[in-house]
Short mmCIF file of C-alpha atoms and ligand atoms in Angstrom, two decimals:
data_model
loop_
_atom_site.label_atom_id
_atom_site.label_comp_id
_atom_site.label_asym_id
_atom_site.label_seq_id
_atom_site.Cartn_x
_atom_site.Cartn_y
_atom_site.Cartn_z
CA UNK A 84 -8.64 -62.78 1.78
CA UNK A 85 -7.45 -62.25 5.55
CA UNK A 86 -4.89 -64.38 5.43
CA UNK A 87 -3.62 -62.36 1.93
CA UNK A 88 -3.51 -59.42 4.02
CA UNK A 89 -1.86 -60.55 6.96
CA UNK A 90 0.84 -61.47 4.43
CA UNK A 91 1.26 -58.68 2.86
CA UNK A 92 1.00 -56.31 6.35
CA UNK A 93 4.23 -58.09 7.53
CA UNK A 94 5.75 -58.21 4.48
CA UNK A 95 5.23 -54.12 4.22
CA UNK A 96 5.23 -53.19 7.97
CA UNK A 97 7.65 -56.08 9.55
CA UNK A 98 4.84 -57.22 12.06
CA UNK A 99 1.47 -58.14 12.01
CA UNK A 100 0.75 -58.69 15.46
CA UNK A 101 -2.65 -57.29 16.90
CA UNK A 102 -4.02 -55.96 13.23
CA UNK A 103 -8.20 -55.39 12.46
CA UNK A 104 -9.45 -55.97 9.47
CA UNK A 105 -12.29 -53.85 8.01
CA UNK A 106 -14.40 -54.04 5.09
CA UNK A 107 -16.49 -51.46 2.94
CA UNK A 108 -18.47 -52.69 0.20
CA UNK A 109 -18.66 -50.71 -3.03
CA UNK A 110 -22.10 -50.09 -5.03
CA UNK A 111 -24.37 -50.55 -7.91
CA UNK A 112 -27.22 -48.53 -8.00
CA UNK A 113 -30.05 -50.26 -9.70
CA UNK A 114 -32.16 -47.04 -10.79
CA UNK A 115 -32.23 -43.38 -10.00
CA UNK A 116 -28.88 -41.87 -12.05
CA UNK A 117 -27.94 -38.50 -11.24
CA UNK A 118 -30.83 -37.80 -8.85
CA UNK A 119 -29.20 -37.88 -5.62
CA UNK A 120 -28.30 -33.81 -5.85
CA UNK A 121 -31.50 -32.65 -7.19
CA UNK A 122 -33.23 -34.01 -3.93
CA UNK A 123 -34.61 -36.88 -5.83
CA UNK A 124 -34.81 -40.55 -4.81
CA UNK A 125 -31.83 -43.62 -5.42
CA UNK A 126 -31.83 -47.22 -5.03
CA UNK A 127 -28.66 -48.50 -4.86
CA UNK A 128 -26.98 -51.75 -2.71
CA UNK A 129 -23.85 -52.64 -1.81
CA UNK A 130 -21.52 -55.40 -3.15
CA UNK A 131 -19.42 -58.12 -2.43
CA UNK A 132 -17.10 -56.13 -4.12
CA UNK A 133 -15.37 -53.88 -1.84
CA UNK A 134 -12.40 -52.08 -0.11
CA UNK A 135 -10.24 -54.64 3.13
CA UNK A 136 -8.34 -53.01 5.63
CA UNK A 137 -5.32 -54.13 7.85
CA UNK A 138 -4.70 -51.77 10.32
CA UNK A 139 -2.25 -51.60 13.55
CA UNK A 140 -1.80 -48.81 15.71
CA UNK A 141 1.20 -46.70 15.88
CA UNK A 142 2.68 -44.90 19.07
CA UNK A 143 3.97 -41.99 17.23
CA UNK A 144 1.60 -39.75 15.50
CA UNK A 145 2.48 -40.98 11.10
CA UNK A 146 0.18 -42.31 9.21
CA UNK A 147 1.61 -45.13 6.76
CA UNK A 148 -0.74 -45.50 4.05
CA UNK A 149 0.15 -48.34 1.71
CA UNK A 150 -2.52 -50.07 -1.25
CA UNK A 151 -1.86 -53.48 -2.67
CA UNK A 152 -3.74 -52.07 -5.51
CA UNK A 153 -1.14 -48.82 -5.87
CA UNK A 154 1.68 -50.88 -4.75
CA UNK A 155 4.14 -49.21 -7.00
CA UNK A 156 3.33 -46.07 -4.68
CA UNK A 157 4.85 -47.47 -2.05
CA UNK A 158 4.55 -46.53 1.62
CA UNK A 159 3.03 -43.06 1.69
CA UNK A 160 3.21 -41.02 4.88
CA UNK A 161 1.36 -38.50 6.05
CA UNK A 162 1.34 -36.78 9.89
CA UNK A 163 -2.00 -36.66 11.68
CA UNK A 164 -1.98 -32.70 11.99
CA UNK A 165 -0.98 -32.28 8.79
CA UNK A 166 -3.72 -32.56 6.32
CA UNK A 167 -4.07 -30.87 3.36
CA UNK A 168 -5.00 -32.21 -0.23
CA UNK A 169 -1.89 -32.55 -2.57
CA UNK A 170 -1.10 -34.19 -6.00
CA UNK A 171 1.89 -35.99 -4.70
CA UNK A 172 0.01 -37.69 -2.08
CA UNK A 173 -2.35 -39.62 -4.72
CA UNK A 174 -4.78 -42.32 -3.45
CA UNK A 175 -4.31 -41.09 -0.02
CA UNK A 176 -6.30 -37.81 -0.14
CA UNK A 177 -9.35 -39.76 0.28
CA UNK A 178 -8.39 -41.21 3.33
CA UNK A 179 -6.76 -38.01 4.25
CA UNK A 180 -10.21 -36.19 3.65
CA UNK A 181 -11.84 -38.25 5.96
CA UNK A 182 -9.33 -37.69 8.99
CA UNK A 183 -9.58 -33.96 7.93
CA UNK A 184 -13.45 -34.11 7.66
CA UNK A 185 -13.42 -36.11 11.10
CA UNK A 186 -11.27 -32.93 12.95
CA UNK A 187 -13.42 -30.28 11.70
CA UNK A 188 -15.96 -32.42 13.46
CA UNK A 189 -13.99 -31.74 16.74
CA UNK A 190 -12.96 -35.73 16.75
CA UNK A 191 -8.51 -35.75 16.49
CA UNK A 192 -6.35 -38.77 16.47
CA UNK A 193 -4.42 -39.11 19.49
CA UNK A 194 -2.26 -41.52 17.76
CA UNK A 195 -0.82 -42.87 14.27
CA UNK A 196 -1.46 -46.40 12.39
CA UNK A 197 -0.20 -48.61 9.50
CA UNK A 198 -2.80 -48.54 7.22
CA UNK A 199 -3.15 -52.11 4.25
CA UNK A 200 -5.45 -51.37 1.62
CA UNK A 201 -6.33 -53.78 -0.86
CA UNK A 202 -9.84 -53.54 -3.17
CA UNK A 203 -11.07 -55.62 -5.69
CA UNK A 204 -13.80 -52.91 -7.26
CA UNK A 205 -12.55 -51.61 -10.77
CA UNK A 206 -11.35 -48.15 -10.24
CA UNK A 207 -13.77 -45.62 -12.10
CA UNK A 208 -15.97 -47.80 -13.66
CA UNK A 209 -19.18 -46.53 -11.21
CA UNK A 210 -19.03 -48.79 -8.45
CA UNK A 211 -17.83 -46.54 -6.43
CA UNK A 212 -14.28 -48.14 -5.21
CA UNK A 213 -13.50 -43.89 -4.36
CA UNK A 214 -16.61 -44.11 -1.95
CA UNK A 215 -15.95 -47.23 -0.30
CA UNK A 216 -12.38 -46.17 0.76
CA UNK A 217 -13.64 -42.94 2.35
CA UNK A 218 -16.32 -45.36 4.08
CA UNK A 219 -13.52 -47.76 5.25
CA UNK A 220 -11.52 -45.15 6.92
CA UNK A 221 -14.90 -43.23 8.72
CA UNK A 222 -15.44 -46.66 10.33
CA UNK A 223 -11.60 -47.34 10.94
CA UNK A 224 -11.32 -43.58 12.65
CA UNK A 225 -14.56 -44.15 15.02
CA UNK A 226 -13.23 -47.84 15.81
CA UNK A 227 -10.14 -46.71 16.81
CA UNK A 228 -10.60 -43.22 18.51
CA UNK A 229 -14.09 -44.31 20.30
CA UNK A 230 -16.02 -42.33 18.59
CA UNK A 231 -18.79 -43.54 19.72
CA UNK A 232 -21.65 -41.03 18.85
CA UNK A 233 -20.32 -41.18 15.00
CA UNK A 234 -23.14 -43.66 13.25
CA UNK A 235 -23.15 -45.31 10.06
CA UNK A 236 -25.03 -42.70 8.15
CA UNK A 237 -22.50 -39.88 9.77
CA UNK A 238 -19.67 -41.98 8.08
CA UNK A 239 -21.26 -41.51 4.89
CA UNK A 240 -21.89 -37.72 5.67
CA UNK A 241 -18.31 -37.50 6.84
CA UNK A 242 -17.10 -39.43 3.66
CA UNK A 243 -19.58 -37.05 1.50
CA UNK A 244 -17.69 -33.99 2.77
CA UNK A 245 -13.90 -35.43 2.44
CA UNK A 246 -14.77 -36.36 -1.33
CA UNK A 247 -16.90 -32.72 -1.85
CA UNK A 248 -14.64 -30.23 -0.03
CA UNK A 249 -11.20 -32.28 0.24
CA UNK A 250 -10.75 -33.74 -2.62
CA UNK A 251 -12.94 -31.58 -4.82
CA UNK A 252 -15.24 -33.92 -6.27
CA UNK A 253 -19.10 -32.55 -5.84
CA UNK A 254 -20.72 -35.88 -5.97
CA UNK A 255 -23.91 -36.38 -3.38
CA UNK A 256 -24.72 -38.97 -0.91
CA UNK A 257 -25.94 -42.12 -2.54
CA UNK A 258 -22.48 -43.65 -3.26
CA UNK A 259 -21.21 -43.17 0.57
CA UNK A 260 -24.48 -44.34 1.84
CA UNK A 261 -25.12 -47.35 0.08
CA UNK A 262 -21.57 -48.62 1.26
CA UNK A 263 -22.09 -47.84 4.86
CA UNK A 264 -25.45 -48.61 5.01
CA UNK A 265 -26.03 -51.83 2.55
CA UNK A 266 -28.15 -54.57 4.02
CA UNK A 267 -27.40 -58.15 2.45
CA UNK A 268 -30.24 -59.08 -0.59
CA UNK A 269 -31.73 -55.40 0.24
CA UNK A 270 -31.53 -52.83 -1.91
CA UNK A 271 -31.64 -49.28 -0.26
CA UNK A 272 -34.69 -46.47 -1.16
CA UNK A 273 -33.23 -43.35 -0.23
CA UNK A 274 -34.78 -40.24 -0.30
CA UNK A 275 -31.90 -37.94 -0.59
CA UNK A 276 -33.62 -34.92 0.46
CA UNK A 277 -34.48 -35.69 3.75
CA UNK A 278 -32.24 -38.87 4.52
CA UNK A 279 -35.04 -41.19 4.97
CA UNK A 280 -34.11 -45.04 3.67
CA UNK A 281 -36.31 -48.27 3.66
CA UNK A 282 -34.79 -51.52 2.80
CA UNK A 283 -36.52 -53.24 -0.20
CA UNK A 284 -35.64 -57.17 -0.24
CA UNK A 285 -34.40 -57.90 -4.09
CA UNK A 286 -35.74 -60.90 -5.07
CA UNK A 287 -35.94 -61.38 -8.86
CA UNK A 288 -37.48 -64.64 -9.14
CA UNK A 289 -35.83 -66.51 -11.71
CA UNK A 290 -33.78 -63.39 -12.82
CA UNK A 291 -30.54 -62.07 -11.22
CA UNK A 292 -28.20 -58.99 -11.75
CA UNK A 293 -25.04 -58.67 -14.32
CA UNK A 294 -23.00 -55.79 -14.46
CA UNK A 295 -21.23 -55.41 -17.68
CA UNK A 296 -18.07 -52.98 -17.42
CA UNK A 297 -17.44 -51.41 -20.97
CA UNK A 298 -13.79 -50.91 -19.56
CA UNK A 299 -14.23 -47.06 -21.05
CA UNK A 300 -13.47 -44.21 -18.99
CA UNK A 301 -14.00 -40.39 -21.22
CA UNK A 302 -11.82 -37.54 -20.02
CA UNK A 303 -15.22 -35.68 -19.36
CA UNK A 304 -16.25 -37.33 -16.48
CA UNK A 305 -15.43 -34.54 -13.82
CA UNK A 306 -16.21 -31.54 -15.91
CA UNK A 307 -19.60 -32.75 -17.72
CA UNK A 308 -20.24 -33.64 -13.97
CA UNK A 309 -20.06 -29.96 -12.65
CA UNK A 310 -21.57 -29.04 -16.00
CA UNK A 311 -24.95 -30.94 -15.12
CA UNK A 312 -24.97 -30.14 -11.28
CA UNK A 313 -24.80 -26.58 -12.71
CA UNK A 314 -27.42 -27.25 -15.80
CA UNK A 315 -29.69 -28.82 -12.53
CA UNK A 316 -29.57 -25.86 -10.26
CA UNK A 317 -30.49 -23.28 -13.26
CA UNK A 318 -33.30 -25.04 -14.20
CA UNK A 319 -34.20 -25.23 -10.40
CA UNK A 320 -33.80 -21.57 -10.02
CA UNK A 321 -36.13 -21.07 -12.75
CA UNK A 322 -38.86 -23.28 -11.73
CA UNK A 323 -38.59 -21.73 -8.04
CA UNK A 324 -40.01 -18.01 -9.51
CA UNK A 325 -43.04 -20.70 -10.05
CA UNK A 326 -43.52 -23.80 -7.91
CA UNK A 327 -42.75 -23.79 -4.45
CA UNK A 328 -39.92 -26.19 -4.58
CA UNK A 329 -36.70 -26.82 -2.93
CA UNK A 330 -35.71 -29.34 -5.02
CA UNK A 331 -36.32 -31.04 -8.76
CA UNK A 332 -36.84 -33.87 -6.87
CA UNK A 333 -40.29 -31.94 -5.23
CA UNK A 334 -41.67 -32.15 -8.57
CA UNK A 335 -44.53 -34.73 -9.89
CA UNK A 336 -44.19 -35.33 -13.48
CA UNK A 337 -47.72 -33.21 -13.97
CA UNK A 338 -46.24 -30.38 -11.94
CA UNK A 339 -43.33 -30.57 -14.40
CA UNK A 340 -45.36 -30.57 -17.76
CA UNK A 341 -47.20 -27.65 -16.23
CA UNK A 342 -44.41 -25.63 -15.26
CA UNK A 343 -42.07 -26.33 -18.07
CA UNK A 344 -42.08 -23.35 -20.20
CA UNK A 345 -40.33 -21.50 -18.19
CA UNK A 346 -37.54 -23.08 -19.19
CA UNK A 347 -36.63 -21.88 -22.50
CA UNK A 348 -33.56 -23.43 -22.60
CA UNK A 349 -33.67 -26.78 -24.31
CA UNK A 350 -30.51 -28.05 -22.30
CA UNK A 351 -31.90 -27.05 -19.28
CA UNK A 352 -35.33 -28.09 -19.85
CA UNK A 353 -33.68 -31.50 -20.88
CA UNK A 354 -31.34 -31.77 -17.70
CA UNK A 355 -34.26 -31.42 -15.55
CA UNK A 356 -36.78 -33.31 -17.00
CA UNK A 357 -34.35 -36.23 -16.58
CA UNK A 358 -33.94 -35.21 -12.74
CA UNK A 359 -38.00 -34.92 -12.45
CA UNK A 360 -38.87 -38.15 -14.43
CA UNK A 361 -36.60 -40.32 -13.04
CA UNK A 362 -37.25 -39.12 -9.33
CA UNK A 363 -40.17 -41.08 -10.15
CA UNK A 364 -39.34 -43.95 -12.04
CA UNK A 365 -37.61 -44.72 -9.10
CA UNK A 366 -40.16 -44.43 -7.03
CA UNK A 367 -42.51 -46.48 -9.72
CA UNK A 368 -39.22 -48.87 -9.52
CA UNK A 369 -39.09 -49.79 -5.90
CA UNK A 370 -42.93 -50.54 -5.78
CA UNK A 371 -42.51 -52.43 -8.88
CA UNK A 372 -40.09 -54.83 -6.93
CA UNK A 373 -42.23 -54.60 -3.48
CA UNK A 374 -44.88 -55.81 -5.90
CA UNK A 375 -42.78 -58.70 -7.46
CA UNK A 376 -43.56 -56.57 -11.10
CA UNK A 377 -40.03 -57.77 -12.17
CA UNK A 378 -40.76 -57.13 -16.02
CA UNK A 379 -42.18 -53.13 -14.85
CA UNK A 380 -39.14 -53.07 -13.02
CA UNK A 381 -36.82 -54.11 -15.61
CA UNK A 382 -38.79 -51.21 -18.09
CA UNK A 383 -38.46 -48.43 -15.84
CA UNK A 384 -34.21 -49.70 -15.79
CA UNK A 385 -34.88 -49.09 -20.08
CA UNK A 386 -35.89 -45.55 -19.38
CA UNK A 387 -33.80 -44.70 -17.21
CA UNK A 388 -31.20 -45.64 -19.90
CA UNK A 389 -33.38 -43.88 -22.20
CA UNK A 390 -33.83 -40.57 -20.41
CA UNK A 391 -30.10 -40.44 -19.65
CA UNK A 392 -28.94 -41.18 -23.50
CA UNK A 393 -31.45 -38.47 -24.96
CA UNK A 394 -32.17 -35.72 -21.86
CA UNK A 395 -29.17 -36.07 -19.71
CA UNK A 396 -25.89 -36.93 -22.24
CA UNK A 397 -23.97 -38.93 -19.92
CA UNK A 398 -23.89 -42.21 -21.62
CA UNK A 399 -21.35 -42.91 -24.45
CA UNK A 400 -21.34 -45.24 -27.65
CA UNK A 401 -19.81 -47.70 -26.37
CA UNK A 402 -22.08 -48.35 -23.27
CA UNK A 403 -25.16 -47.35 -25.50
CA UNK A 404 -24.50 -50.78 -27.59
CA UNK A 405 -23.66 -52.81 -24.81
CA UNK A 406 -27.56 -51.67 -23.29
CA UNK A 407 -29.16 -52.32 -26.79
CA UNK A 408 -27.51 -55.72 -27.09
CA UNK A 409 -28.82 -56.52 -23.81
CA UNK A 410 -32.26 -55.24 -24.81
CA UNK A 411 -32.42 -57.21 -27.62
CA UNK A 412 -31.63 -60.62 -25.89
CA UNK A 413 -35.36 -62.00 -24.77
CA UNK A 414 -34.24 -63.18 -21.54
CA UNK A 415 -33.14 -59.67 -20.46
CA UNK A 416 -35.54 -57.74 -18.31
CA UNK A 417 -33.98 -54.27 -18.31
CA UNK A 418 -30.33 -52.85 -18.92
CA UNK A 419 -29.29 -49.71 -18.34
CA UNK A 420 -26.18 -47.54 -17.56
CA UNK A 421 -24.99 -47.13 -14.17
CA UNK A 422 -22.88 -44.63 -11.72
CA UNK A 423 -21.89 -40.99 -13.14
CA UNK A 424 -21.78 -42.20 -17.40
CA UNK A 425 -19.18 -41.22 -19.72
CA UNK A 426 -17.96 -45.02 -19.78
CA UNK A 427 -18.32 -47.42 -16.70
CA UNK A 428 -20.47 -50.35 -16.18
CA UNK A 429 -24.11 -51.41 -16.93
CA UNK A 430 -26.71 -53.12 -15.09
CA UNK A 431 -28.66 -55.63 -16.37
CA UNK A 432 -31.82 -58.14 -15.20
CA UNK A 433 -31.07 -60.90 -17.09
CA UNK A 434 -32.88 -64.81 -16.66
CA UNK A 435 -30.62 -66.73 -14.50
CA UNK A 436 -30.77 -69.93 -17.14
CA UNK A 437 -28.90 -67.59 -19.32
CA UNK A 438 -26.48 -65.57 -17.24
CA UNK A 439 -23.72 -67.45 -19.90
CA UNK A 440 -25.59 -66.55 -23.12
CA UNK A 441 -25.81 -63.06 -21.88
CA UNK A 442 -21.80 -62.55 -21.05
CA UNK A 443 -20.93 -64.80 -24.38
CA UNK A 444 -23.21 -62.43 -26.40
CA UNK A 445 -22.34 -59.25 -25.26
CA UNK A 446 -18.47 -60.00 -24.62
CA UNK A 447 -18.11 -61.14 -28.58
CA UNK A 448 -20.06 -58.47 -29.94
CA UNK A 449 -18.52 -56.05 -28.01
CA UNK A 450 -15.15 -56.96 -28.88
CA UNK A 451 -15.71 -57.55 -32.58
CA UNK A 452 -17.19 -53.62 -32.64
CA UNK A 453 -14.72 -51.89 -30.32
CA UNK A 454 -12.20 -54.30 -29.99
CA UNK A 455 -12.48 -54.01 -26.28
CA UNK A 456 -13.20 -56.56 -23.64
CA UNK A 457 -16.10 -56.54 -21.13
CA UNK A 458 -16.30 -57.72 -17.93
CA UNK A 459 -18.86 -58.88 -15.94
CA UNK A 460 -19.84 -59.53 -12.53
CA UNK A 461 -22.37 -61.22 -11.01
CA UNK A 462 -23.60 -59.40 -8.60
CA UNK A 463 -24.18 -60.72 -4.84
CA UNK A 464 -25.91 -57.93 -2.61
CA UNK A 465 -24.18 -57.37 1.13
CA UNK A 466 -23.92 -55.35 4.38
CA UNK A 467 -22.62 -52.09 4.45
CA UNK A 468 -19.03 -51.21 5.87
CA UNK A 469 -17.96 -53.65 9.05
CA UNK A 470 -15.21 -54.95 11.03
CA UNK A 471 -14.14 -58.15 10.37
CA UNK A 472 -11.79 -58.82 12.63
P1 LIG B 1282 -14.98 -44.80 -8.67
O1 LIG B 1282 -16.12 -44.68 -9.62
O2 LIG B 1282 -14.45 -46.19 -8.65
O3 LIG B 1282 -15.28 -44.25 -7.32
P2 LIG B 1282 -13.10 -42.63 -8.70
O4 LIG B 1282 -12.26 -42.06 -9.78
O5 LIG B 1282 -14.06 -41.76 -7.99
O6 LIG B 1282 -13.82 -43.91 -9.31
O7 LIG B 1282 -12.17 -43.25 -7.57
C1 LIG B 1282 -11.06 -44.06 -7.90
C2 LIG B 1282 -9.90 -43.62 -7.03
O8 LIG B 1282 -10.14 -44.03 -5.66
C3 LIG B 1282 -8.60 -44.29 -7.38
O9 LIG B 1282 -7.94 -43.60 -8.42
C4 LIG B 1282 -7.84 -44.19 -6.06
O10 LIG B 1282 -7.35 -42.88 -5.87
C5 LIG B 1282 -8.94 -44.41 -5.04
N1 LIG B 1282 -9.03 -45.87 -4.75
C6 LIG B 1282 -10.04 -46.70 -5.03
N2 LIG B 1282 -9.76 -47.98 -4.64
C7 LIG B 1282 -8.54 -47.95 -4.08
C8 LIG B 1282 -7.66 -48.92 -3.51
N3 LIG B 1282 -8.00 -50.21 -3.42
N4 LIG B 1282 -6.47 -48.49 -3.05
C9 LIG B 1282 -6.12 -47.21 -3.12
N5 LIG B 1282 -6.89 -46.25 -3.67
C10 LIG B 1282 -8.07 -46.60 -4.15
MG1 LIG B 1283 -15.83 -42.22 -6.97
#
């Protein structure tokens, strides 16, 4: 992979001379779907998948973004007092929002740099490639500039804030976290309320992890998005005249049932019993695997699917049937959907002895229904965002 991008930096830049490399992994998050902005709990890890950079200081003060993956783009340029989101500038307003997120922290560049991209996560299929590009550049900026008293979780933070208020996408923590924080065969417990992580090691026994991407993407993603972060802070409001709360995620599933008919609203009541219940499946998840309870772990995945089919309406058809073909292959533990819905990938505990059947099953079936064609990957857990050269 190095090598590839040294190519391609002097083929785009004319020199390749003293270039670092950098790597941020994208994400799968195993349970705990559309908690991590109702103050609930997430358990996500990084990939092998992820987001390279080749990078080479410039004396003048232009950035020169370019993206083997947006190569038709070409070089895109962009000054490093001049930031401000705009359609023309495509890919490079996340990057952008993190340089802009980084000088309202008081940290400027004192200098430009030719910036390689290249990334092998699927774009939009909820793996987060969008959060492990802002992660890349937080770790390029303080490796560069010095800034030393930026850490790993400020990077996400900082990449949190140039996705929310830069490029106007009000997503929470998790994804921006997982990819600068990911610990190799760990998954990652974070409570999203307070910041506080523990690593859990994933070990499946004779069982390993298979995301399936349906290749759909629906048009709704961004709006039905604000529609439920809306839907979630309602129902919050509501609950608050009641239950000393700050959050859904504050709520046992008891203190839920008792409080509940105060929301008369069946969408509400729906959106947040989702946010409530699986706060704690995921807590129930990660003990599960602490416990080796693979088979518990793997039901609590079927809920999850369940809860956010029925209560939350962010899966789709085509992602529903590739989750009930999984559940109806014996060797599958649990299958669910994964990342923000409307289309995007599944994850799936499936026996390692029939990682093939699984794929062969669900890739034929799938295309005879939809005439689409999945793709899988087999998922190897990594470190977080680093430098590797
Ligand atoms: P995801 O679920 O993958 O984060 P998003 O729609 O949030 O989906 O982010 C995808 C966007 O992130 C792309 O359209 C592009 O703007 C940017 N992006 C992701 N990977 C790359 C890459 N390798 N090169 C350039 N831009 C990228
Ligand atoms: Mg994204």
């Amino acid at each position: 992979m190095i090598t590839r991008l040294y190519k391609e930096f002097n083929k785009v830049f004319d020199s390749n001379d003293d270039i670092r490399v950098y790597f941020a992994p994208g994400r799968v998050n195993l349970i705990g779907e559309h908690t991590d902005y109702n103050g609930g709990h997430v358990f996500p890890c990084a990939l092998t998948l992820g987001t390279y950079a080749a990078v080479k200081d410039r004396t003048d003060d232009k950035i020169c973004f370019y993206s083997m993956t947006f190569a038709d783009d070409g070089i895109i340029e962009t000054g490093i007092s001049d930031l401000h989101p705009s359609a023309a500038d495509g890919w490079t307003n996340y990057p952008k929002g993190v340089i802009w997120a980084y000088e309202k922290r008081g940290m400027k560049l004192t200098h430009g740099m030719d910036i390689l991209i290249y990334g092998n996560i699927p774009n939009g299929s909820g793996l987060s490639s969008s959060a492990s590009l802002e992660v890349l550049t937080g770790l390029i900026l303080k490796d560069t500039f010095g800034f030393e008293s930026v850490s790993m979780v400020d990077i996400a933070l900082i990449g949190q804030d140039a996705e929310n208020n830069f490029n106007g996408c009000n997503c929470g923590i998790m994804d921006q976290f997982a990819s600068a924080m990911g610990k190799k065969s760990h998954a990652i417990f974070l409570d999203t309320n307070t910041l506080n992580y523990e690593y859990a090691p994933v070990k499946l026994k004779d069982a390993q992890i298979i995301i399936t991407n349906s290749n759909v993407k629906h048009s709704l993603v961004d709006s039905a998005y604000n529609d439920r972060r809306r839907d979630c802070e309602n129902a919050l409001k509501i609950l608050q005249k009641t239950c000393g709360i700050r959050t859904l995620g504050d709520l046992s599933e008891e203190q839920f049932e008792d409080a509940k008919t105060a929301l008369s609203d069946p969408v509400l009541y729906k959106r947040a019993k989702h946010a409530v219940y699986e706060n704690q499946r995921t807590i129930r998840a990660k003990n599960a695997l602490q416990n080796n309870d693979i088979p518990l772990f793997g039901k609590l995945m079927n809920d999850s699917h369940t809860s956010l089919r029925d209560d939350y309406e962010v899966s789709c058809t085509e992602v529903d049937y590739l989750v009930e073909l999984a559940w109806k292959l014996p060797q599958v533990l649990g299958s669910r959907i994964t990342g923000g819905g409307f289309g995007g990938c599944t994850v799936s505990i499936v026996e390692t002895a029939a990682a093939e059947i699984f794929q062969e099953n669900l890739r034929k079936a799938y295309q005879e229904k939809f005439g689409l064609n999945a793709e899988f990957y087999l998922a190897d857990i990594d470190n977080g965002a680093r430098r590797l050269l």
